[in-house]
Each structure stands twice: as C-alpha cells, then as structure tokens.
mmCIF file of C-alpha atoms in Angstrom:
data_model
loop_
_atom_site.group_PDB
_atom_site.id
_atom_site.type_symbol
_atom_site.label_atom_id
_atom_site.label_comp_id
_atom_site.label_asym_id
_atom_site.label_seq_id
_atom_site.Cartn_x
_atom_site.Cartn_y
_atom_site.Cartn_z
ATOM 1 C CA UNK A 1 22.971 55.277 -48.270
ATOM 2 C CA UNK A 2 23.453 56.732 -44.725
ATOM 3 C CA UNK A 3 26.166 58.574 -46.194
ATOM 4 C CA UNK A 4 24.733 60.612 -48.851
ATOM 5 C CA UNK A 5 21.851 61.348 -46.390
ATOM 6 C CA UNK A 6 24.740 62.639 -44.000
ATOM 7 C CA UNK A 7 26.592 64.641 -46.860
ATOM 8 C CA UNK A 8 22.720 66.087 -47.760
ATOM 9 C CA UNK A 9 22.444 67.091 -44.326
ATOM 10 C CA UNK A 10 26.156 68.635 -44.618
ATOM 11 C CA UNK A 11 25.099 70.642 -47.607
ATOM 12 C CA UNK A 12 22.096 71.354 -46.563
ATOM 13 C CA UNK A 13 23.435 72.853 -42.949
ATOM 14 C CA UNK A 14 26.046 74.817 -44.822
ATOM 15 C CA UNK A 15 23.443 76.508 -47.425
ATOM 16 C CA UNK A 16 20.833 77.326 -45.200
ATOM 17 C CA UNK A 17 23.068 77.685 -41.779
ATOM 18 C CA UNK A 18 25.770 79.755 -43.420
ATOM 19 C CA UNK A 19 23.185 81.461 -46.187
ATOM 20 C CA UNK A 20 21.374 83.110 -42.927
ATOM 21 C CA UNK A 21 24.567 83.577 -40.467
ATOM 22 C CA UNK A 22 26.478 85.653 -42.750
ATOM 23 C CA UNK A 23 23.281 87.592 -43.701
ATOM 24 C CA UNK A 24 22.610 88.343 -39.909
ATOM 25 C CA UNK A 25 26.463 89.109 -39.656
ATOM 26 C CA UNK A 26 26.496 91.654 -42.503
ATOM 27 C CA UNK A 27 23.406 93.218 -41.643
ATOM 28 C CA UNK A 28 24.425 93.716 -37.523
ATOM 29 C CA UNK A 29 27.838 94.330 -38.214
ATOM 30 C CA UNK A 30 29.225 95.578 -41.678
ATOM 31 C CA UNK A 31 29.052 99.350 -41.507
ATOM 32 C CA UNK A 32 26.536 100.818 -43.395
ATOM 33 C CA UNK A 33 26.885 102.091 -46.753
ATOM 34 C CA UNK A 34 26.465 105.409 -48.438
ATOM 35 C CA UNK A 35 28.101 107.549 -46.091
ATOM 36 C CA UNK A 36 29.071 111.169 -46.698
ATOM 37 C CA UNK A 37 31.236 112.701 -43.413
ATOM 38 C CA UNK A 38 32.299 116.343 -43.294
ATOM 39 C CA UNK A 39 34.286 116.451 -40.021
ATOM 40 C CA UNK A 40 32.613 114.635 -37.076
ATOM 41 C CA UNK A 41 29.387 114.665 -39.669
ATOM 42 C CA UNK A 42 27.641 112.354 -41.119
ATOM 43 C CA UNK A 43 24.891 111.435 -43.213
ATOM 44 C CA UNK A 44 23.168 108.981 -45.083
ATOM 45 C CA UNK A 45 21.012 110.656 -47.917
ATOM 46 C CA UNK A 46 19.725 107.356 -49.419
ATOM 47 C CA UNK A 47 18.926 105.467 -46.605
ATOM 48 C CA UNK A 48 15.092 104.628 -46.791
ATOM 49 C CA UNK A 49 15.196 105.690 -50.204
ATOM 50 C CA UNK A 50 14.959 103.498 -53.808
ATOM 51 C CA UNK A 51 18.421 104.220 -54.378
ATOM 52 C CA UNK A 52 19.696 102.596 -51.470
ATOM 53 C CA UNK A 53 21.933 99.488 -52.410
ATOM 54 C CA UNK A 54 20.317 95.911 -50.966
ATOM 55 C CA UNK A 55 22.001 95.932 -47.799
ATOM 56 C CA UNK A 56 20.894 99.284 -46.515
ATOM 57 C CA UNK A 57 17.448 98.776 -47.783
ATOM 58 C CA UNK A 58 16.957 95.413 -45.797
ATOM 59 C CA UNK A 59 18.598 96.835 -43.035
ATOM 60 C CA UNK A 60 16.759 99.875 -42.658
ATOM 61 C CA UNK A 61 13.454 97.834 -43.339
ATOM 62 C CA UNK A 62 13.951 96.056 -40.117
ATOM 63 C CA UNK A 63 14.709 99.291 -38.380
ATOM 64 C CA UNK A 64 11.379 100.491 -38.668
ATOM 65 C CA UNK A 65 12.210 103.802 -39.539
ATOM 66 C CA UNK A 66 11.016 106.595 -41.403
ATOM 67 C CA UNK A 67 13.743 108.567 -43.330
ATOM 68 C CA UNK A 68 13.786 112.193 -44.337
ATOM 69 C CA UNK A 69 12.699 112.710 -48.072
ATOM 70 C CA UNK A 70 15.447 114.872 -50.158
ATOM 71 C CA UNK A 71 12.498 117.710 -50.318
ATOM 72 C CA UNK A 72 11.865 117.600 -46.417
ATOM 73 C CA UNK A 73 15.501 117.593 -45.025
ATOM 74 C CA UNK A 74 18.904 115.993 -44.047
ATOM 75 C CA UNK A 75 19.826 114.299 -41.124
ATOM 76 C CA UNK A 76 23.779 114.650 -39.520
ATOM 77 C CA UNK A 77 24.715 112.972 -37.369
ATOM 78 C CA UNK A 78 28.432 113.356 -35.056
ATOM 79 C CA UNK A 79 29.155 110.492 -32.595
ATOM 80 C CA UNK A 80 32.412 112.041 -32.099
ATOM 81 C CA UNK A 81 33.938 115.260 -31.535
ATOM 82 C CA UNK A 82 35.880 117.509 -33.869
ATOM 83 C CA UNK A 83 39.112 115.760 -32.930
ATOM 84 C CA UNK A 84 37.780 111.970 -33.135
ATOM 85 C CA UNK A 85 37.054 111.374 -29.693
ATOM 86 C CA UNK A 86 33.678 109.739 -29.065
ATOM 87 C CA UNK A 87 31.224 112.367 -27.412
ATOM 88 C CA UNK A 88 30.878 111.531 -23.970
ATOM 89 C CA UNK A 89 27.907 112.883 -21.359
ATOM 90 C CA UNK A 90 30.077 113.396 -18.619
ATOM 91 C CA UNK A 91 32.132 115.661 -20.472
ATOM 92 C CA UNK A 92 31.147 119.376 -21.486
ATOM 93 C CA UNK A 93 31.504 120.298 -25.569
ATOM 94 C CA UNK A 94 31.734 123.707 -27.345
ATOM 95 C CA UNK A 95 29.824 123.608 -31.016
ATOM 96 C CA UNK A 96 30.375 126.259 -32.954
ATOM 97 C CA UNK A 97 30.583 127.564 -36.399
ATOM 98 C CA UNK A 98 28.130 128.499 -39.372
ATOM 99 C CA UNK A 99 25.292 126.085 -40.137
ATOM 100 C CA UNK A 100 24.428 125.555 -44.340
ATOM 101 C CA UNK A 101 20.916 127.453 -45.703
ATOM 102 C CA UNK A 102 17.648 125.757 -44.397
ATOM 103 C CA UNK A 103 14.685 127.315 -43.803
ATOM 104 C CA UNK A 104 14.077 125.340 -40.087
ATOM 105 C CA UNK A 105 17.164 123.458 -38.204
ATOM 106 C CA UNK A 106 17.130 121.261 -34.807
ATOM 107 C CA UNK A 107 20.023 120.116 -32.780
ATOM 108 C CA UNK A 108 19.385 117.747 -30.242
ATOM 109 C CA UNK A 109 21.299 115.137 -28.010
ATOM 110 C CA UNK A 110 20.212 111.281 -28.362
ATOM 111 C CA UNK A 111 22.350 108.232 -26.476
ATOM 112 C CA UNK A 112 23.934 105.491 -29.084
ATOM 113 C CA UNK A 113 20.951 103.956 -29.832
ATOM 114 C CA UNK A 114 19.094 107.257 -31.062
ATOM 115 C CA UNK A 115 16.925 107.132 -28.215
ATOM 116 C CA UNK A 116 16.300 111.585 -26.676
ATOM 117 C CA UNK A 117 18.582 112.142 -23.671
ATOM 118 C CA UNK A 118 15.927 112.965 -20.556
ATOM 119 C CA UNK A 119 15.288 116.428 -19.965
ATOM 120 C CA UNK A 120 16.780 118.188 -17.424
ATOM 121 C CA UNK A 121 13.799 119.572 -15.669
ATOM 122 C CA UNK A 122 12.053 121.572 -17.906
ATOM 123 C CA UNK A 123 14.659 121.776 -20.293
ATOM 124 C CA UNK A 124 14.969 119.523 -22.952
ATOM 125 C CA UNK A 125 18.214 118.173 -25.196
ATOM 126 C CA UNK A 126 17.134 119.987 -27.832
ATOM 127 C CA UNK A 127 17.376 123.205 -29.322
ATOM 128 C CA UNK A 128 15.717 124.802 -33.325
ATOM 129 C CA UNK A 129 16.326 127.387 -35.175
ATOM 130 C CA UNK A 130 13.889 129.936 -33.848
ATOM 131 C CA UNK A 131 14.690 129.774 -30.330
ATOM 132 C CA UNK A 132 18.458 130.154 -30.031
ATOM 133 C CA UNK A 133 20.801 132.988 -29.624
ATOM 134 C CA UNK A 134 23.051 133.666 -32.548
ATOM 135 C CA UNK A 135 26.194 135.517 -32.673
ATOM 136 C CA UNK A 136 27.874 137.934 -34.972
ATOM 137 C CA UNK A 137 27.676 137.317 -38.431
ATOM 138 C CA UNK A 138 24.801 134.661 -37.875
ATOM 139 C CA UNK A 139 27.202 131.783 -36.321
ATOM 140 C CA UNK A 140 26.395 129.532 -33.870
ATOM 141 C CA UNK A 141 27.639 128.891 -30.557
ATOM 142 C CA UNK A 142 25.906 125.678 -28.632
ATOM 143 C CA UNK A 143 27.062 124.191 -25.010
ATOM 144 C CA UNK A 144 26.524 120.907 -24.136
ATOM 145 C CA UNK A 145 26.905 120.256 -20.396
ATOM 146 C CA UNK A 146 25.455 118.766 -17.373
ATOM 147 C CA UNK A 147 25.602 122.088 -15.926
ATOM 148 C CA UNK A 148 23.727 125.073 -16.937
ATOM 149 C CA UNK A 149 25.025 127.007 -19.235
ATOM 150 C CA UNK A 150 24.756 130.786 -20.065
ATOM 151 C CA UNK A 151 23.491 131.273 -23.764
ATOM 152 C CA UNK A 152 22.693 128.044 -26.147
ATOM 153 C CA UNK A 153 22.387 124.778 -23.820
ATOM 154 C CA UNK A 154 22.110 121.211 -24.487
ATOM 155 C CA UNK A 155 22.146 119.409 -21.236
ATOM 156 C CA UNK A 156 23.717 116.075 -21.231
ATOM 157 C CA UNK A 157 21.825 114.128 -18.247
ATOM 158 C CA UNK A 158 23.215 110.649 -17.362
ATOM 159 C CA UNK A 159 26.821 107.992 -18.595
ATOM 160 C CA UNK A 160 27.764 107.110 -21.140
ATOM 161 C CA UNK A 161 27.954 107.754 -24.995
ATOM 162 C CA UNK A 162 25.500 110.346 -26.674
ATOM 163 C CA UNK A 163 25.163 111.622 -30.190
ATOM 164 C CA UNK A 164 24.582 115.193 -31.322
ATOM 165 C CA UNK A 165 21.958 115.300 -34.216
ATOM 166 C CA UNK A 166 21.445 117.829 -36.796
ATOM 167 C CA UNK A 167 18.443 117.779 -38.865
ATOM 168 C CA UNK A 168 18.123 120.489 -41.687
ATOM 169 C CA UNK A 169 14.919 121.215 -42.617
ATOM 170 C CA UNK A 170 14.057 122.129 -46.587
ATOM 171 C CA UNK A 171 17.526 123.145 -47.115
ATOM 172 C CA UNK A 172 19.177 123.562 -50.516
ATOM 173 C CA UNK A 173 22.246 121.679 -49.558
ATOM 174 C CA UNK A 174 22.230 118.036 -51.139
ATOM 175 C CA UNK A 175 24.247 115.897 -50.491
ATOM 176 C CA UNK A 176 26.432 114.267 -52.898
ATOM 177 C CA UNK A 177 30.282 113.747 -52.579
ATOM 178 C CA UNK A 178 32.128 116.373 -53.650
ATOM 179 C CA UNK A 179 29.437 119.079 -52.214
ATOM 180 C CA UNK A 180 29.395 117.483 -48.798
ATOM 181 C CA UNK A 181 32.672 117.380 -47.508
ATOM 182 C CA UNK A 182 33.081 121.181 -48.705
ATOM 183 C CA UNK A 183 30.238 122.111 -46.669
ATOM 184 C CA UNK A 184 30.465 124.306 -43.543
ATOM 185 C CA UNK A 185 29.451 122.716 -40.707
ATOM 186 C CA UNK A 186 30.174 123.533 -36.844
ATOM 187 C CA UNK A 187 32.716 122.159 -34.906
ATOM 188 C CA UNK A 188 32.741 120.160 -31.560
ATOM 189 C CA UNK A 189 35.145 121.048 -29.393
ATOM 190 C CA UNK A 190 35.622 119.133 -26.011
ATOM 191 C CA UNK A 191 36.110 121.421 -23.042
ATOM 192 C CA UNK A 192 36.416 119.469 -20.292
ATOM 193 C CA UNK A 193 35.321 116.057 -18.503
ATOM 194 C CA UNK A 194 33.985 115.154 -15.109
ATOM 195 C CA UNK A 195 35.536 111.907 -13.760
ATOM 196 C CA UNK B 1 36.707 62.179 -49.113
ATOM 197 C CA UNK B 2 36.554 64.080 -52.272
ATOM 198 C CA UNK B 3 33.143 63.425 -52.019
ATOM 199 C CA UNK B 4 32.879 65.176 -48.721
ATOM 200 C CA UNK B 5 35.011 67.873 -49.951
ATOM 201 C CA UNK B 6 33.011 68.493 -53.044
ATOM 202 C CA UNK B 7 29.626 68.607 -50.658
ATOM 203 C CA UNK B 8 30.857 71.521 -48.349
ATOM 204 C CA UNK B 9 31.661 73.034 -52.136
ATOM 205 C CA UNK B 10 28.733 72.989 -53.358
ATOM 206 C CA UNK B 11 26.889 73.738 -49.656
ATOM 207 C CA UNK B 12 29.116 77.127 -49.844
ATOM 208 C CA UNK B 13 28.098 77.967 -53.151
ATOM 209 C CA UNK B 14 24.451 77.506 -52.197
ATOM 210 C CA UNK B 15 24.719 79.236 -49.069
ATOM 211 C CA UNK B 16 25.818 82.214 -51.274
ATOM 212 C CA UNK B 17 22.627 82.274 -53.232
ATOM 213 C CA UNK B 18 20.593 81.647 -50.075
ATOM 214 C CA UNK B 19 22.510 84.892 -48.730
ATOM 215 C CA UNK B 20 21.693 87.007 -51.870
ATOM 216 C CA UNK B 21 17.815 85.762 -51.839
ATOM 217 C CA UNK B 22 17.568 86.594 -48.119
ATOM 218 C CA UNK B 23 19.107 89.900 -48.477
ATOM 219 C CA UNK B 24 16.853 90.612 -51.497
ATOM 220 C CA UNK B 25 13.464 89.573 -50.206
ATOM 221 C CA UNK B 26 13.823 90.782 -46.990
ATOM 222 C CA UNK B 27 12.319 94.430 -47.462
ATOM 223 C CA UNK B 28 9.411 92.573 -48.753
ATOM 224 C CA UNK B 29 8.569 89.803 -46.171
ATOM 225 C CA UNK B 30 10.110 91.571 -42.785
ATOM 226 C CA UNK B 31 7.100 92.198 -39.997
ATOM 227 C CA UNK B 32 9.601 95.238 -38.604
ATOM 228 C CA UNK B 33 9.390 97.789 -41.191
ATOM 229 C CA UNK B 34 7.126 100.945 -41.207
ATOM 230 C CA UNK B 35 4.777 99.321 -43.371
ATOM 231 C CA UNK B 36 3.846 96.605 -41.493
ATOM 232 C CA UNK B 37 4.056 98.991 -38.300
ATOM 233 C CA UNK B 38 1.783 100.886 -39.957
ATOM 234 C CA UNK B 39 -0.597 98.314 -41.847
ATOM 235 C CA UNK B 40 -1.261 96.521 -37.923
ATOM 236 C CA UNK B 41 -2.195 99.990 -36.728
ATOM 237 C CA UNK B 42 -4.773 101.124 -39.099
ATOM 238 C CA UNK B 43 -6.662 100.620 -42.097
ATOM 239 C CA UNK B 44 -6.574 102.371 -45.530
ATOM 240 C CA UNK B 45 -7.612 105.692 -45.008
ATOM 241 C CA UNK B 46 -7.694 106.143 -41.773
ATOM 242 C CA UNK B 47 -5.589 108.309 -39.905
ATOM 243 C CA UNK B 48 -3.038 107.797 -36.903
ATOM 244 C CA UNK B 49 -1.025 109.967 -34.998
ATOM 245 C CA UNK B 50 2.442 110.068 -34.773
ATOM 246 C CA UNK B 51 5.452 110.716 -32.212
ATOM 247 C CA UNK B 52 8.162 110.112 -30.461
ATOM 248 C CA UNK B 53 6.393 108.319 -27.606
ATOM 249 C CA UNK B 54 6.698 104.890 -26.820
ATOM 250 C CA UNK B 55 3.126 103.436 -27.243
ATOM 251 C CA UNK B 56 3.376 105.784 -31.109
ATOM 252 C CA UNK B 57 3.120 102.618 -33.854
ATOM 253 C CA UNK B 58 5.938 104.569 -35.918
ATOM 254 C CA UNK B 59 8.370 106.638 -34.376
ATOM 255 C CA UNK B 60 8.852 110.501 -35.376
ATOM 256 C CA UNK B 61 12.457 110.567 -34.550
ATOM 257 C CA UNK B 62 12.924 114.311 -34.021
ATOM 258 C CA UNK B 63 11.759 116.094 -30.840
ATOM 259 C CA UNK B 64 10.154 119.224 -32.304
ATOM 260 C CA UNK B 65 8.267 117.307 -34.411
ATOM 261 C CA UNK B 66 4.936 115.349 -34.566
ATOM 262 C CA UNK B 67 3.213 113.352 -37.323
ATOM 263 C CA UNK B 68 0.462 111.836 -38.840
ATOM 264 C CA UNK B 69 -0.170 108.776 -41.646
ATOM 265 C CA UNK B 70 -2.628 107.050 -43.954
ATOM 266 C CA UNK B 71 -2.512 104.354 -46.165
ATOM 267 C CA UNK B 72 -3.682 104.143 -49.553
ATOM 268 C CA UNK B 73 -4.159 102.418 -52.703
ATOM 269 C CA UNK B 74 -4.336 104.405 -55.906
ATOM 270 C CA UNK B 75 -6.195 101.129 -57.263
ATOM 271 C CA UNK B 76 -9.190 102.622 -55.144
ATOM 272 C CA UNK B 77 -8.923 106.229 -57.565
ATOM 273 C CA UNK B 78 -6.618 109.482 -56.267
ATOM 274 C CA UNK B 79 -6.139 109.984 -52.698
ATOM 275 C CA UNK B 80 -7.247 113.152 -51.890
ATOM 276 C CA UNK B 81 -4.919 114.384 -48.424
ATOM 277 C CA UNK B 82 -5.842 117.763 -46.880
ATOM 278 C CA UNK B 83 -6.282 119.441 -43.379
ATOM 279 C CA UNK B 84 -7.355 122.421 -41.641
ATOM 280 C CA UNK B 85 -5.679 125.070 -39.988
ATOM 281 C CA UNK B 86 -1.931 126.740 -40.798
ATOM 282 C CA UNK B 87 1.177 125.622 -38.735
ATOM 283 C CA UNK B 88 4.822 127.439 -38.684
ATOM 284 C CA UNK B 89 6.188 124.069 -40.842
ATOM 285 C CA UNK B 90 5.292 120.498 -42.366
ATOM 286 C CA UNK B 91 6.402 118.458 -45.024
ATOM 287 C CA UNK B 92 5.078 115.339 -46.797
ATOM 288 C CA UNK B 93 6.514 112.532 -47.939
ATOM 289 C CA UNK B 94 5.484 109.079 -49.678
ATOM 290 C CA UNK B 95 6.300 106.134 -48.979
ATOM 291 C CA UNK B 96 5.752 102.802 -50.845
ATOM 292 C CA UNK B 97 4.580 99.554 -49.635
ATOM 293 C CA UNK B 98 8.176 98.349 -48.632
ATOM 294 C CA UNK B 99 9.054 101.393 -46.508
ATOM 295 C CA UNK B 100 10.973 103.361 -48.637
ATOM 296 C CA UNK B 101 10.387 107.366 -49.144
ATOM 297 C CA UNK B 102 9.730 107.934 -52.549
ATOM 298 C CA UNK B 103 8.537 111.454 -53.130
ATOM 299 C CA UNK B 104 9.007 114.430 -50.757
ATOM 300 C CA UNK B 105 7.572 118.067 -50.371
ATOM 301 C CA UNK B 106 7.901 120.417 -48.064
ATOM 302 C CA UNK B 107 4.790 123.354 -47.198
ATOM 303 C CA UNK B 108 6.728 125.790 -49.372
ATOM 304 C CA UNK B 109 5.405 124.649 -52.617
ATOM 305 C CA UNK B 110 1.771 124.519 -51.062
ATOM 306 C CA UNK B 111 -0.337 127.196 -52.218
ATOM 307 C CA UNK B 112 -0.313 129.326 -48.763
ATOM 308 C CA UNK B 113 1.122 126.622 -46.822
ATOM 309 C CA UNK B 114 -1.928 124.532 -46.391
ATOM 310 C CA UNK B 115 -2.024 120.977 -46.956
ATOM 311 C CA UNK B 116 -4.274 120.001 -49.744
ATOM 312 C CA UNK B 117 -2.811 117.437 -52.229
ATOM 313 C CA UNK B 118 -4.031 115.369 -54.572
ATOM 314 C CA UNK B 119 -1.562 112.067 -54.826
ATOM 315 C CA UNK B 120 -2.298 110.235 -58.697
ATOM 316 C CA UNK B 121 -0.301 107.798 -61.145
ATOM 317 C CA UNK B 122 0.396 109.268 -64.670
ATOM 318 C CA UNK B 123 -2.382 107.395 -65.901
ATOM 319 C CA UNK B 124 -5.079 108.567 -63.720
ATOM 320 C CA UNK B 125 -3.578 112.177 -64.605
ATOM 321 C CA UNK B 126 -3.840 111.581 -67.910
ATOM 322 C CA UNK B 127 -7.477 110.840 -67.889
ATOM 323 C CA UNK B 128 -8.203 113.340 -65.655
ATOM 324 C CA UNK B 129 -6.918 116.432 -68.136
ATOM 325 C CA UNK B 130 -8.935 114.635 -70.846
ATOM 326 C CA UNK B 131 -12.157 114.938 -68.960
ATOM 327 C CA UNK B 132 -13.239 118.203 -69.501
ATOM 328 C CA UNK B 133 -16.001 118.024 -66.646
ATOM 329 C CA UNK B 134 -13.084 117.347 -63.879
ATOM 330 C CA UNK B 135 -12.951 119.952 -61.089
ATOM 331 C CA UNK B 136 -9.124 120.143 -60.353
ATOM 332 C CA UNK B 137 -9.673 123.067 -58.102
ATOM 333 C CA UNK B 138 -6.750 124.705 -55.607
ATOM 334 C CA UNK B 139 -4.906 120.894 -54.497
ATOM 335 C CA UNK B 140 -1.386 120.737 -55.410
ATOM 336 C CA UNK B 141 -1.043 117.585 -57.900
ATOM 337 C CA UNK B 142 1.936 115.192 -57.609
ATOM 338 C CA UNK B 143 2.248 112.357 -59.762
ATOM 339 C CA UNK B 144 3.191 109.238 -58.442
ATOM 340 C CA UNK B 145 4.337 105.203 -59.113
ATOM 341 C CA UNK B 146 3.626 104.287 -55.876
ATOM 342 C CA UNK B 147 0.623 102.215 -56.280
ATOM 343 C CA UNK B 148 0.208 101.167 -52.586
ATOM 344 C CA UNK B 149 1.467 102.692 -49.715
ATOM 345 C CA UNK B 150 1.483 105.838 -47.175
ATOM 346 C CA UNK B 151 1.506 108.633 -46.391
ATOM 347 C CA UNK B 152 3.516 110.448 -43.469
ATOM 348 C CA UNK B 153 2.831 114.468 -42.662
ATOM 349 C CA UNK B 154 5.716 115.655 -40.479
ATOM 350 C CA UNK B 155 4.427 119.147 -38.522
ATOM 351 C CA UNK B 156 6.958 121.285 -36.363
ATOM 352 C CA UNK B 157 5.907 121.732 -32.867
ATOM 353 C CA UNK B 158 8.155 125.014 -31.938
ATOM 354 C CA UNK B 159 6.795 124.859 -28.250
ATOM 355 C CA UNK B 160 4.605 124.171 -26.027
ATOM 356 C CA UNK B 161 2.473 126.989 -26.615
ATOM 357 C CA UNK B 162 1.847 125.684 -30.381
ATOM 358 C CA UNK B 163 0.963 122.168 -28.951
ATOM 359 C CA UNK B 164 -2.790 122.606 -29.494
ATOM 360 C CA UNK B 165 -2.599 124.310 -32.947
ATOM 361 C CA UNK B 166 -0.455 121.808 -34.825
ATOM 362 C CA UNK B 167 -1.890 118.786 -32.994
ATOM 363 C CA UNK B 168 -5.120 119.964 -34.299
ATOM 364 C CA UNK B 169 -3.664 120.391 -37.568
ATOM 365 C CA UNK B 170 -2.779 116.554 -37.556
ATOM 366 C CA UNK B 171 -5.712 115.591 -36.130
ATOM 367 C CA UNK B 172 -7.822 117.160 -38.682
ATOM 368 C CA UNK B 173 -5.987 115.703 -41.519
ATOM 369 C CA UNK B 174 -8.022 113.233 -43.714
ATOM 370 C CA UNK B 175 -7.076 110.748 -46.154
ATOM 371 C CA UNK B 176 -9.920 109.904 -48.958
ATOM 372 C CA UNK B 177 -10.005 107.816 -52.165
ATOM 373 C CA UNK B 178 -11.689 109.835 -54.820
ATOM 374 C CA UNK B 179 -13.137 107.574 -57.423
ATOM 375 C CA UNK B 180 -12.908 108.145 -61.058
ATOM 376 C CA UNK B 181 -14.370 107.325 -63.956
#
C-alpha cells in the first residue's frame, strides 16, 4: 500500500514537475522560432501573429508585447555587427548602406533587454527617416558613438551590450525566405573601442 | 523494480502531455499578455494612452511613436473608431482577445489620412448591404473574425514640435459600439 502511494507520488512528481520544467526551459531558453537574418539582421514577421507556431505564441503572450502588423511595418533587429561581433557601447560603429522602400523608417539604439539607451543630453538614440542626412545616391551613413559625431549620430551612453533596431514603416518588403536574405540592408562596421 | 521502472515510464509520458497542454493553453490563461494588460486598465470602449513610459499599461516599443487602445466586442454591434485632426503617420492594427495582431492598416488606405473605420464580422456586413436604409457614409470598412478584442492606433511623433498635434490626435480618438438591427 505505502508503495503504490510512493510510486503515485513518483509519477505524479515526474508529470507535473517535469511537464512544467521543460516548458519553462523551452520557453526561457530554446531560441525562438521563425527567424529570417540578412547579415547582422533579423526579424521575426510572425511573432504576435496567428501564424506563429505554439511556442512563439505562448512566449510572446507572456512578453506583453504588441507586434507590428504586416500592413504597419517590420521590425530588424542586429545584436551584432557586420562581422559577428556582439555590438558593444563602448565601442564606436559605422552603418552604412541602402535601406529597402518604406514610406517612414527609425533606427534607434536599445540595451539587450530592448529597453531605449538614455539620451545624451538632448539627444536621443534614435534617429527617422525625415530628419537625417543622406548621401549620394540616397544611402545611408549612421555613427554610433559615445562621442559626438559630425553628420548621422546615435550616441551610445553607458556598458555593456546594446542592440541597433530598425523598424520599417508601411514598406513593401515582406518578409519571407528567399526575399529576405536578398534584401539590401546596411552594414555595421566596428571602428574602434574604448577600453 | 520493474514496477518502479514502468512508473517513471509512464510519469515521462504524462509529463509530455502536461508539456503540450501547458504550452497550448498558455496564450489563453497567462495574466502577462497585452490583453490582460489592457483588460485591468480599462473598460470596453474606453480609451487609454499609450507609450514608452514606465507607468504606460502597454508598452509602444518605438521612440518616435505614441499610441492609443480600446477594447471591443463586436457582440455589442460594429465598433465605430475615428478621431480628429491629421498627423504626418499612423497605422492600425487588431488584435484578438489572446494578444495576437490580426489585421493591419496603415493611414495610406484612409480616405485623406484620417482615421475613421468601421471594424464588422462578415455577418454584420452582410446585413448591413441588405438594409437599404443603412448610412455607410465616408468610414473605411474592414471585415473582421475577431469577435473580442482591441484595438491599438500607433501615431508618429517626428519631434517635439508635433508633440501637441498628434497627442491630441490620440486623445481625441473614440471607440463606440454602433448597434444594429
């Protein structure tokens, strides 16, 4: 008798116990799912959406978070730099390039948890499509620094790691596999590092 | 022995289904997601403001922009969404009652960028062209599933300068169930 209460309890801890530890595992740890990178870019075009498998969907219902529609925009996002390196605040980075058709784009620095890198002074980590300088032939040329910068300037404030954030506004690019790594999307180049 | 054996068996087995269910009804039951942010914050049909700040219930993860959301239930007739004023940029999206964006527009397809949209299942439209009496006027129509949930107006904020203007804009947006016959 006390031993099929014991192997009850055994089953019992290893249904429920291991049913909601390897949940919590795959949701904090697995990588997520649906990923489409073009160089140090990525995104995640069903996240939030009905056609997200089960995973993302339960782990983007505990995030909280409200996702871009396809008819709004698309969110990239590079945690490293051009070369693989993981973007860094105390180093200085170089993006350049051409960015894909959309009729509004911001670029704008967040630390690894997505959380806007503090302003430095009155200038903020963030830049949009009507306010920067362009160069010949409509490219792009962005600095992100602590320092000041002459032109297009991000500014980096505090350690640590940061990400660099492109959202495209009512663009026509979609995102499925074969169109996304064939799109043309700036480069981040590291310059150099401070300490 | 075997007995033991064959418990921790079965106990994986189980623990398998338990991980599936979880995994499954999680969207549904979670207290985390923007619905329930959203549902703790306000009632159906009322307004709140949204943006990045900390005390914001929802959080509008882009720094040029700002927001604003209702709830609704299309059990209560068509939700009639519309504001006043014109802003550089907004889009509007729909989400469902487990937090997912269903259905997405952007101010291009409004008839000179203003926001006035009429949100209705197929059935409800379907009534509505048969009633010759209905006044469909200028709102932009979109036909929807999503029985229950909210809405979320995204407006850019290209400076300082427009501040005013497009928090106005969100401010003056309102959410109303028009009932039908």
């Amino acid at each position: 008798m006390v031993y099929r209460v014991f192997l009850l309890l055994v089953f019992l801890a290893i249904a429920i116990g291991g049913g909601a530890a390897s949940v919590w595992f795959a949701l904090d740890n697995a990588p997520l799912t649906g990923r489409f990178t073009s160089g140090p870019w990525q995104a995640f075009p069903l996240l939030g959406t009905p056609q997200a498998d089960p995973y993302s969907r339960a782990r983007y219902a505990r995030s909280g978070g409200l996702p871009l529609g396809p008819s709004e925009g698309i969110v990239l996002t590079a945690r490293e730099d051009s070369n693989g390196d993981p973007l860094r605040r105390t180093c200085t980075y170089v993006i350049s390039g051409q960015l894909p058709p959309a009729r509004l784009w911001t670029l704008h620095l967040t630390d690894a948890d997505g959380g806007f890198l503090p302003d430095h002074g009155r200038k903020r980590a963030a830049l949009h499509s009507r306010m920067v300088v362009y160069g010949e032939g409509n490219s792009l040329t962005v600095h992100v620094s602590r320092q000041p910068q002459p032109g297009n300037w991000l500014p980096s404030e505090g350690n640590g790691r940061m990400q660099v954030v492109l959202t495209l506004f009512d663009t026509s690019v979609a995102v499925t596999s074969d169109q996304f790594s064939d799109l043309r999307l700036p480069t981040i180049t590291r310059a150099d590092c401070y300490a | 022995m075997l007995r033991f054996v064959h418990t921790c068996i079965l106990g994986l087995i189980a623990a398998g289904v338990v991980h599936l269910a979880i995994v499954f009804m999680l969207p549904d039951h979670t207290v985390r997601d923007a619905w329930s942010r959203i549902s703790n914050a306000a009632d159906y049909y009322q307004t709140i403001q949204l943006d990045a700040r900390p005390d914001s219930p929802l959080r509008i993860d882009n720094p040029y922009f700002a927001g604003a959301a209702c709830r609704f239930s299309l059990e209560d007739g068509l939700l009639h969404v519309r504001s006043e004023g014109k802003i550089p940029f907004w889009t509007l999206a729909i989400f469902d009652n487990r937090s997912q964006n269903t259905f997405s527009l952007s101010d291009r397809v409004a008839e000179d960028h203003s926001l006035d949209t009429i949100l209705l299942t197929p059935i409800q439209m379907q009534r509505l062209k048969n009633d010759p009496s209905a006044d469909l006027g200028q709102s932009l129509f979109v036909e929807t599933d999503v029985v229950e949930g909210f809405v979320l107006v995204r407006a850019f904020i290209p400076d300082e300068t427009w501040e005013p203007q497009v928090r106005a804009f969100l401010n003056s947006i309102r959410c109303e169930a028009v009932e039908t016959q």
